[in-house]
Amino acid sequence: MSLWSARRDDGTQKEPRLATLRVADSLGDKEATEALRAEYEALRVVDDPRVPKPLGFYAGQGALAMAQRPGMSLKVVLLEVQEGTIALSPATVLDLALEIAHAVRAVHAVLLEGDQRIAHGHLGPGRIWLTTDGEVQVLGVGARLESAQSTLPPERLEGAPPSTLGDQWQQAAMLFEMVTLEPLFAAEPRPSVSERLEGLDHAYPALARVLHRALADAPEDRYPVDREWIRALHALLRDSVGVSERRELLPKLLAKRKARRGPSPSSQLPPEPQGPPPGDPELVVPPPRSTAPRLKVVEGGNEPTEDTGPPPGLRLSPPAAELPNPQRQARAETRDWKEFVPPLEDEPDPTLVPEEDDPVVAALAEPEKPPLVLPEEEGKGREPIEILAIGAIAALVVAVVFLLLGNLV
């Protein structure tokens, strides 16, 4: 299977929608199609903004569409930190680790049939997505992915399946890499965890103690539940110096990149003349053309870059990115992912995905309430017979009063 990032701007929405498309390499690959279906089902039951929402599963095309927000992977951010483009403060690192831990905890909280829980099993910087507004998303939930042996916990190397405690080990390995800018294990054979944490034992003893436990070789020696792991990260963040810059991280990085590239070619062009040059009234100088780069589909879900032509097997028809249609490759025809065959009856429409904070959607989702019946005001809404009876009683009372007063006189 391959992963693509696509951008659609067909005029049907106020803002273009970004989507991640995971596509089977062969349309007849039933195993890959079932893997995509399993990933779709896992994403459907996880309700957390830190996990991408599924837009639709297309069995006929062997594709899964997931919502994506503008941003870049943590792996790219760490490369920029290594190059000195930007720095990560300890508070920012711990804040990122906490957001990842909360996302993973939301995934683990889903209870499947047979009391089974969803384990990610392939956590790493390349599967953590940082959005431009400072949010953190965990990619690859429910997906069948390949991971390097050096990134797997010890029990996985012995043939054990992915587990929640294995996810904790991989989160701790990511935290180590964010702090030291080096992977925990670069290759085989692995050194001991104690040897790798030796430098942190002196520089950050509190952090080292947390990592020693989360990176224990035996799963039962780690934090028993996600809540305890998150509590340990909270304690580290509370005792850290400085303020987290998670929400300003990507805007600052993009500004640094722009400054490093220098001014755009369009800004270096001479100003457009207001009229024809003197002595040559027939000469007309056309305005400079826009040099803004077009977005292209990028394999692996990385950020959009300048368009240098479509990758092999993909045709780009601006402004919509299209998927290859294996059934019509003889005629070199492709179709937009929006135009795929309708999803299964129990799947949401991929073109109509309401936002959670939409007041209209929230109002429709609320159960219908019975109409409120207010008590009638006094003297309003009474029947005529009731009014006459009240008047007769009042007249009788007045007559009795006058009769008593006459007897007294």
Coordinates of C-alpha atoms in Angstrom, one line a residue, residues 240-407:
S240 CA 10.3 22.0 34.0
V241 CA 11.6 25.5 33.4
G242 CA 10.0 27.7 30.7
V243 CA 6.8 27.8 28.8
S244 CA 5.7 25.4 26.1
E245 CA 5.9 26.9 22.5
R246 CA 3.9 24.0 20.9
R247 CA 1.3 26.3 19.3
E248 CA 3.9 28.7 17.9
L249 CA 6.3 25.9 16.8
L250 CA 5.3 25.4 13.2
P251 CA 4.5 29.1 12.4
K252 CA 8.0 30.0 13.7
L253 CA 9.6 27.1 11.7
L254 CA 7.8 28.2 8.5
A255 CA 8.9 31.8 9.0
K256 CA 12.5 30.6 9.5
R257 CA 12.3 28.5 6.3
K258 CA 11.0 31.5 4.4
A259 CA 13.8 33.7 5.7
R260 CA 16.3 31.1 4.8
R261 CA 15.1 30.9 1.2
G262 CA 15.2 34.6 0.8
P263 CA 12.7 36.9 -1.0
S264 CA 10.5 35.3 -3.7
P265 CA 11.4 35.9 -7.3
S266 CA 8.2 38.0 -7.8
S267 CA 9.4 40.4 -5.1
Q268 CA 12.7 41.0 -7.0
L269 CA 11.0 42.0 -10.3
P270 CA 11.0 45.7 -11.2
P271 CA 7.8 47.6 -10.5
E272 CA 5.3 47.5 -13.3
P273 CA 5.3 50.7 -15.4
Q274 CA 2.2 52.8 -15.3
G275 CA 2.3 53.5 -19.0
P276 CA 4.2 52.9 -22.2
P277 CA 7.8 54.1 -22.2
P278 CA 8.5 57.5 -23.8
G279 CA 9.2 57.4 -27.5
D280 CA 7.6 54.0 -28.1
P281 CA 3.8 54.3 -27.6
E282 CA 3.1 50.9 -29.2
L283 CA 5.1 49.0 -26.6
V284 CA 2.9 47.3 -23.9
V285 CA 4.6 45.7 -21.0
P286 CA 2.5 42.8 -19.6
P287 CA 2.2 42.4 -15.9
P288 CA 4.5 39.8 -14.3
R289 CA 3.1 36.4 -13.9
S290 CA 2.5 34.9 -10.5
T291 CA 5.4 32.7 -9.4
A292 CA 3.4 31.0 -6.5
P293 CA 4.2 27.3 -6.6
R294 CA 1.4 24.9 -7.2
L295 CA 0.7 22.2 -4.7
K296 CA 1.4 18.6 -5.7
V297 CA 0.6 15.2 -4.2
V298 CA 3.4 14.1 -2.0
E299 CA 4.0 10.4 -1.3
G300 CA 4.3 9.6 2.4
G301 CA 1.9 12.4 3.5
N302 CA 4.6 15.0 3.8
E303 CA 3.9 18.7 3.4
P304 CA 3.2 20.1 -0.1
T305 CA 6.1 21.3 -2.1
E306 CA 6.7 23.0 -5.4
D307 CA 5.2 21.1 -8.3
T308 CA 7.9 19.5 -10.5
G309 CA 5.5 17.2 -12.2
P310 CA 3.2 14.4 -11.1
P311 CA 4.8 11.3 -9.6
P312 CA 4.7 8.0 -11.5
G313 CA 1.3 6.5 -11.7
L314 CA -0.5 9.7 -10.7
R315 CA -2.1 12.4 -12.9
L316 CA -2.6 15.8 -11.4
S317 CA -5.3 18.0 -13.0
P318 CA -5.2 21.3 -11.1
P319 CA -6.7 22.2 -8.9
A320 CA -7.9 18.7 -7.9
A321 CA -5.5 15.8 -7.2
E322 CA -6.8 12.6 -8.7
L323 CA -6.2 8.9 -8.0
P324 CA -5.2 6.4 -10.6
N325 CA -8.0 4.2 -11.7
P326 CA -6.6 0.8 -12.5
Q327 CA -9.7 -0.2 -14.5
R328 CA -9.1 2.6 -17.0
Q329 CA -5.3 2.9 -17.2
A330 CA -5.4 1.7 -20.8
R331 CA -7.2 4.9 -21.6
A332 CA -5.2 6.9 -19.2
E333 CA -8.3 8.1 -17.4
T334 CA -8.4 8.9 -13.6
R335 CA -11.1 10.0 -11.3
D336 CA -11.1 12.4 -8.3
W337 CA -11.4 10.7 -4.9
K338 CA -14.6 12.7 -4.4
E339 CA -16.1 10.9 -7.5
F340 CA -15.5 7.4 -6.2
V341 CA -18.5 5.0 -6.1
P342 CA -20.7 5.7 -3.0
P343 CA -19.5 4.1 0.2
L344 CA -21.2 1.3 2.0
E345 CA -24.6 2.0 3.5
D346 CA -23.3 2.1 7.0
E347 CA -20.5 4.6 6.1
P348 CA -20.7 8.4 6.3
D349 CA -20.7 10.3 3.1
P350 CA -17.1 11.4 2.5
T351 CA -18.3 14.7 0.9
L352 CA -20.4 15.7 3.9
V353 CA -18.4 15.4 7.1
P354 CA -19.8 17.9 9.6
E355 CA -17.6 19.6 12.1
E356 CA -18.1 18.7 15.8
D357 CA -18.6 22.3 16.8
D358 CA -21.2 23.1 14.2
P359 CA -24.2 24.5 16.0
V360 CA -26.6 23.2 13.4
V361 CA -25.2 19.7 13.7
A362 CA -25.3 19.9 17.5
A363 CA -28.9 21.0 17.4
L364 CA -29.9 18.2 15.1
A365 CA -28.1 15.7 17.3
E366 CA -30.0 16.7 20.4
P367 CA -33.1 14.6 21.3
E368 CA -36.4 16.3 20.6
K369 CA -37.7 18.0 23.8
P370 CA -41.4 18.1 24.6
P371 CA -42.9 21.6 24.2
L372 CA -42.8 23.7 27.4
V373 CA -46.3 24.4 28.8
L374 CA -46.5 27.6 30.9
P375 CA -49.3 28.2 33.5
E376 CA -51.9 30.6 32.3
E377 CA -52.0 34.0 33.8
E378 CA -54.8 34.9 36.2
G379 CA -57.9 36.1 34.4
K380 CA -56.7 34.9 31.0
G381 CA -58.0 32.0 29.1
R382 CA -61.1 31.3 31.3
E383 CA -64.4 30.1 29.9
P384 CA -67.4 32.5 29.9
I385 CA -69.4 30.3 32.2
E386 CA -66.6 30.3 34.7
I387 CA -66.5 34.1 34.6
L388 CA -70.3 34.4 35.2
A389 CA -70.1 32.0 38.2
I390 CA -67.3 34.1 39.7
G391 CA -69.3 37.3 39.2
A392 CA -72.4 35.8 40.9
I393 CA -70.5 34.6 43.9
A394 CA -69.0 38.1 44.3
A395 CA -72.4 39.7 44.1
L396 CA -73.8 37.3 46.7
V397 CA -70.9 38.2 49.0
V398 CA -71.6 41.9 48.6
A399 CA -75.3 41.4 49.4
V400 CA -74.6 39.5 52.5
V401 CA -72.2 42.2 53.7
F402 CA -74.8 44.9 53.2
L403 CA -77.5 42.8 55.0
L404 CA -75.3 42.4 58.0
L405 CA -74.5 46.1 58.1
G406 CA -78.2 46.9 58.0
N407 CA -79.0 44.7 60.9

